[in-house]
Coordinates of N, CA and C in Angstrom, one line a residue:
X1 N 0.9 -1.2 0.0 CA 0.0 0.0 0.0 C 0.9 1.2 0.0
X2 N 0.7 2.2 -0.9 CA 1.5 3.3 -1.1 C 0.8 4.6 -0.5
X3 N -0.3 4.5 0.0 CA -1.0 5.7 0.5 C -0.7 6.0 1.9
X4 N -0.6 7.3 2.2 CA -0.3 7.7 3.6 C -1.6 7.7 4.4
X5 N -2.7 8.0 3.8 CA -3.9 8.2 4.6 C -5.0 7.2 4.1
X6 N -5.7 6.7 5.1 CA -6.9 5.8 4.8 C -8.1 6.4 5.5
X7 N -9.2 6.4 4.8 CA -10.5 6.8 5.4 C -11.4 5.7 5.4
X8 N -12.1 5.5 6.5 CA -12.9 4.3 6.7 C -14.0 4.2 5.7
X9 N -14.5 5.3 5.2 CA -15.6 5.2 4.2 C -15.1 4.7 2.9
X10 N -13.8 4.8 2.6 CA -13.3 4.3 1.4 C -12.7 2.9 1.4
X11 N -12.7 2.3 2.5 CA -12.2 0.9 2.7 C -13.3 -0.1 2.8
X12 N -13.4 -1.0 1.9 CA -14.5 -2.0 2.0 C -14.4 -2.9 3.2
X13 N -15.5 -3.3 3.7 CA -15.5 -4.3 4.8 C -15.5 -5.7 4.1
X14 N -14.7 -6.6 4.7 CA -14.6 -8.0 4.2 C -15.5 -8.8 5.2
X15 N -16.5 -9.4 4.8 CA -17.4 -10.2 5.6 C -16.7 -11.5 5.9
X16 N -16.4 -11.8 7.1 CA -15.8 -13.1 7.5 C -16.8 -14.1 8.0
X17 N -18.0 -13.7 8.0 CA -19.1 -14.7 8.4 C -19.3 -14.7 9.9
X18 N -20.4 -15.2 10.4 CA -20.7 -15.3 11.8 C -20.6 -14.1 12.6
X19 N -21.0 -12.9 12.0 CA -21.0 -11.7 12.7 C -19.7 -10.9 12.9
X20 N -18.7 -11.3 12.0 CA -17.4 -10.7 12.1 C -17.0 -10.1 10.7
X21 N -16.5 -8.9 10.6 CA -16.1 -8.3 9.4 C -14.8 -7.5 9.7
X22 N -14.0 -7.3 8.6 CA -12.7 -6.5 8.8 C -12.5 -5.6 7.7
X23 N -11.7 -4.5 8.0 CA -11.2 -3.5 7.1 C -9.7 -3.5 7.2
X24 N -9.0 -3.6 6.1 CA -7.5 -3.5 6.1 C -7.1 -2.1 5.9
X25 N -6.5 -1.5 6.9 CA -6.0 -0.2 6.8 C -4.5 -0.2 6.3
X26 N -3.7 0.7 6.7 CA -2.3 0.8 6.2 C -1.5 -0.4 6.5
X27 N -0.6 -0.8 5.5 CA 0.3 -1.9 5.7 C 1.4 -1.8 4.7
X28 N 2.5 -2.4 5.1 CA 3.7 -2.7 4.3 C 4.2 -4.1 4.7
X29 N 5.4 -4.4 4.3 CA 5.9 -5.7 4.7 C 6.1 -5.9 6.2
X30 N 6.3 -4.8 6.9 CA 6.6 -4.9 8.4 C 5.5 -4.7 9.3
X31 N 4.4 -4.0 8.9 CA 3.4 -3.6 9.8 C 2.0 -3.6 9.1
X32 N 1.0 -4.0 9.8 CA -0.4 -3.9 9.3 C -1.4 -3.5 10.3
X33 N -2.3 -2.6 10.0 CA -3.4 -2.3 10.9 C -4.7 -2.7 10.3
X34 N -5.5 -3.4 11.2 CA -6.8 -4.0 10.7 C -7.9 -3.6 11.7
X35 N -9.0 -3.2 11.2 CA -10.2 -2.9 12.0 C -11.2 -4.1 11.9
X36 N -11.6 -4.6 13.1 CA -12.4 -5.8 13.1 C -13.7 -5.5 13.8
X37 N -14.8 -5.7 13.2 CA -16.2 -5.4 13.7 C -16.8 -6.7 14.1
X38 N -17.4 -6.8 15.3 CA -18.0 -8.0 15.9 C -19.5 -7.6 16.3
X39 N -20.4 -8.5 15.9 CA -21.8 -8.4 16.5 C -21.7 -9.1 17.8
X40 N -22.7 -8.7 18.7 CA -22.8 -9.4 20.0 C -22.9 -10.9 19.8
X41 N -22.1 -11.6 20.6 CA -22.1 -13.1 20.5 C -21.1 -13.7 19.5
X42 N -20.6 -12.8 18.6 CA -19.6 -13.3 17.6 C -18.4 -13.8 18.3
X43 N -17.7 -14.8 17.7 CA -16.5 -15.4 18.3 C -15.4 -15.3 17.4
X44 N -14.3 -14.8 17.9 CA -13.0 -14.9 17.3 C -12.3 -16.2 17.7
X45 N -12.4 -17.2 16.9 CA -12.0 -18.5 17.3 C -10.5 -18.5 17.8
X46 N -10.2 -19.4 18.8 CA -8.9 -19.5 19.3 C -7.9 -19.9 18.2
X47 N -6.9 -19.2 18.0 CA -5.9 -19.4 17.0 C -4.5 -18.9 17.4
X48 N -3.5 -19.2 16.6 CA -2.2 -18.6 16.9 C -1.5 -18.4 15.5
X49 N -0.5 -17.5 15.5 CA 0.2 -17.2 14.3 C 1.6 -16.7 14.7
X50 N 2.5 -16.6 13.8 CA 3.9 -16.2 14.1 C 4.0 -14.7 14.2
X51 N 3.0 -13.9 14.0 CA 3.0 -12.5 14.1 C 2.9 -12.0 15.5
X52 N 3.5 -10.8 15.8 CA 3.2 -10.1 17.0 C 2.0 -9.3 16.8
X53 N 1.1 -9.3 17.8 CA -0.2 -8.6 17.6 C -0.4 -7.7 18.8
X54 N -0.7 -6.4 18.6 CA -1.1 -5.5 19.6 C -2.5 -4.9 19.2
X55 N -3.5 -5.0 20.1 CA -4.8 -4.6 19.8 C -5.4 -3.6 20.8
X56 N -6.4 -2.8 20.3 CA -7.0 -1.8 21.1 C -8.6 -2.0 20.9
X57 N -9.3 -1.9 22.0 CA -10.7 -2.0 22.0 C -11.3 -0.6 21.7
X58 N -11.7 -0.4 20.4 CA -12.3 0.9 20.0 C -13.7 1.0 20.6
X59 N -14.5 0.0 20.7 CA -15.8 0.0 21.3 C -16.2 -1.4 21.6
X60 N -17.3 -1.5 22.4 CA -17.8 -2.8 22.8 C -17.2 -3.4 24.0
X61 N -17.4 -4.7 24.2 CA -16.9 -5.4 25.4 C -16.6 -6.8 24.9
X62 N -15.4 -7.3 25.2 CA -14.9 -8.6 24.7 C -14.3 -9.4 25.9
X63 N -14.6 -10.7 25.8 CA -13.9 -11.7 26.7 C -12.7 -12.2 25.9
X64 N -11.5 -11.9 26.3 CA -10.3 -12.3 25.6 C -9.6 -13.5 26.3
X65 N -9.2 -14.4 25.6 CA -8.4 -15.5 26.1 C -7.0 -15.4 25.4
X66 N -5.9 -15.3 26.2 CA -4.6 -15.3 25.7 C -3.8 -16.3 26.5
X67 N -3.4 -17.4 25.8 CA -2.7 -18.5 26.6 C -3.7 -19.1 27.5
X68 N -3.4 -19.1 28.8 CA -4.3 -19.7 29.8 C -5.0 -18.6 30.6
X69 N -4.9 -17.3 30.2 CA -5.5 -16.2 30.9 C -6.7 -15.7 30.2
X70 N -7.8 -15.3 31.0 CA -9.0 -14.8 30.4 C -9.3 -13.5 31.1
X71 N -9.7 -12.5 30.3 CA -10.1 -11.2 30.9 C -11.1 -10.5 30.1
X72 N -12.0 -9.8 30.7 CA -13.0 -9.0 30.0 C -12.4 -7.6 29.8
X73 N -12.4 -7.1 28.5 CA -11.9 -5.8 28.1 C -13.0 -5.0 27.5
X74 N -12.9 -3.7 27.7 CA -14.0 -2.8 27.2 C -13.3 -1.6 26.5
X75 N -14.1 -0.7 26.0 CA -13.6 0.5 25.2 C -12.4 1.1 26.0
X76 N -11.3 1.4 25.2 CA -10.1 2.0 25.8 C -9.1 1.1 26.3
X77 N -9.4 -0.2 26.4 CA -8.5 -1.2 26.8 C -7.7 -1.8 25.7
X78 N -6.6 -2.5 25.9 CA -5.9 -3.1 24.9 C -5.2 -4.4 25.3
X79 N -4.6 -5.1 24.4 CA -3.9 -6.4 24.7 C -2.8 -6.6 23.8
X80 N -1.8 -7.5 24.2 CA -0.6 -7.8 23.4 C -0.5 -9.3 23.3
X81 N -0.2 -9.8 22.1 CA -0.1 -11.2 21.9 C 1.3 -11.5 21.3
X82 N 2.2 -12.2 22.0 CA 3.4 -12.6 21.4 C 3.3 -13.6 20.3
X83 N 4.3 -13.8 19.5 CA 4.2 -14.8 18.5 C 3.8 -16.2 19.0
X84 N 3.0 -16.9 18.2 CA 2.7 -18.3 18.5 C 1.9 -18.6 19.8
X85 N 1.3 -17.6 20.4 CA 0.5 -17.8 21.6 C -1.0 -17.9 21.2
X86 N -1.6 -18.9 21.6 CA -3.1 -19.1 21.3 C -3.9 -18.0 21.9
X87 N -4.9 -17.5 21.1 CA -5.7 -16.4 21.6 C -7.0 -16.4 20.8
X88 N -8.1 -15.8 21.5 CA -9.4 -15.7 20.8 C -10.2 -14.8 21.7
X89 N -11.5 -14.6 21.2 CA -12.4 -13.7 21.9 C -13.8 -14.1 21.7
X90 N -14.7 -13.6 22.6 CA -16.1 -13.7 22.5 C -16.6 -12.2 22.7
X91 N -17.4 -11.8 21.8 CA -17.9 -10.4 21.8 C -19.1 -10.4 22.8
X92 N -19.0 -9.7 23.9 CA -20.1 -9.6 24.9 C -21.0 -8.5 24.6
X93 N -20.5 -7.4 23.9 CA -21.3 -6.3 23.6 C -20.8 -5.8 22.2
X94 N -21.6 -5.7 21.2 CA -21.2 -5.3 19.9 C -20.1 -4.3 19.9
X95 N -19.0 -4.5 19.1 CA -17.9 -3.6 19.2 C -16.9 -3.8 18.0
X96 N -15.8 -3.0 18.2 CA -14.7 -3.0 17.2 C -13.4 -3.1 17.8
X97 N -12.5 -3.9 17.3 CA -11.1 -4.0 17.7 C -10.2 -3.5 16.6
X98 N -9.2 -2.8 17.0 CA -8.1 -2.3 16.1 C -6.9 -3.2 16.4
X99 N -6.6 -4.0 15.4 CA -5.4 -4.9 15.5 C -4.2 -4.4 14.7
X100 N -3.1 -4.5 15.3 CA -1.8 -4.2 14.6 C -1.0 -5.5 14.6
X101 N -0.4 -5.8 13.4 CA 0.5 -7.0 13.3 C 1.8 -6.7 12.7
X102 N 2.8 -7.4 13.2 CA 4.1 -7.3 12.6 C 4.7 -8.7 12.6
X103 N 5.2 -9.2 11.4 CA 5.1 -8.5 10.1 C 3.7 -8.6 9.6
X104 N 3.5 -8.1 8.4 CA 2.2 -8.0 7.7 C 1.6 -9.4 7.7
X105 N 0.2 -9.5 7.9 CA -0.5 -10.7 7.7 C -0.8 -10.9 6.2
X106 N 0.1 -11.5 5.5 CA -0.1 -11.7 4.1 C -1.3 -12.6 3.8
X107 N -1.7 -13.5 4.8 CA -2.9 -14.3 4.6 C -4.1 -13.5 4.5
X108 N -4.1 -12.2 5.0 CA -5.3 -11.4 4.9 C -5.4 -10.7 3.5
X109 N -4.3 -10.8 2.7 CA -4.3 -10.1 1.4 C -4.7 -10.9 0.2
X110 N -5.2 -12.1 0.5 CA -5.6 -13.0 -0.6 C -6.9 -12.6 -1.1

């Protein structure tokens, strides 16, 4: 991506099914920012990947599981996931997460 600025209205949502959708914001080979929208009750299945992930709760409320720890996070909270650590979430109140990954999630670009 060669653009410095991204506006939400110009970025299409990718429907991932089961009440989850995402928008791909700025990225290059080293860093990617993704906005992920969840309907109440939607699940981000437990998974792991080699990327470092730092996320911010833009809105809503989520029960996050990272490794063997579980915590409820709300607007203004955040979390950090080291490489290859299993993590997932359940959306308790409709909301949006802002995810950052390094390196870029090339699997999102297909």
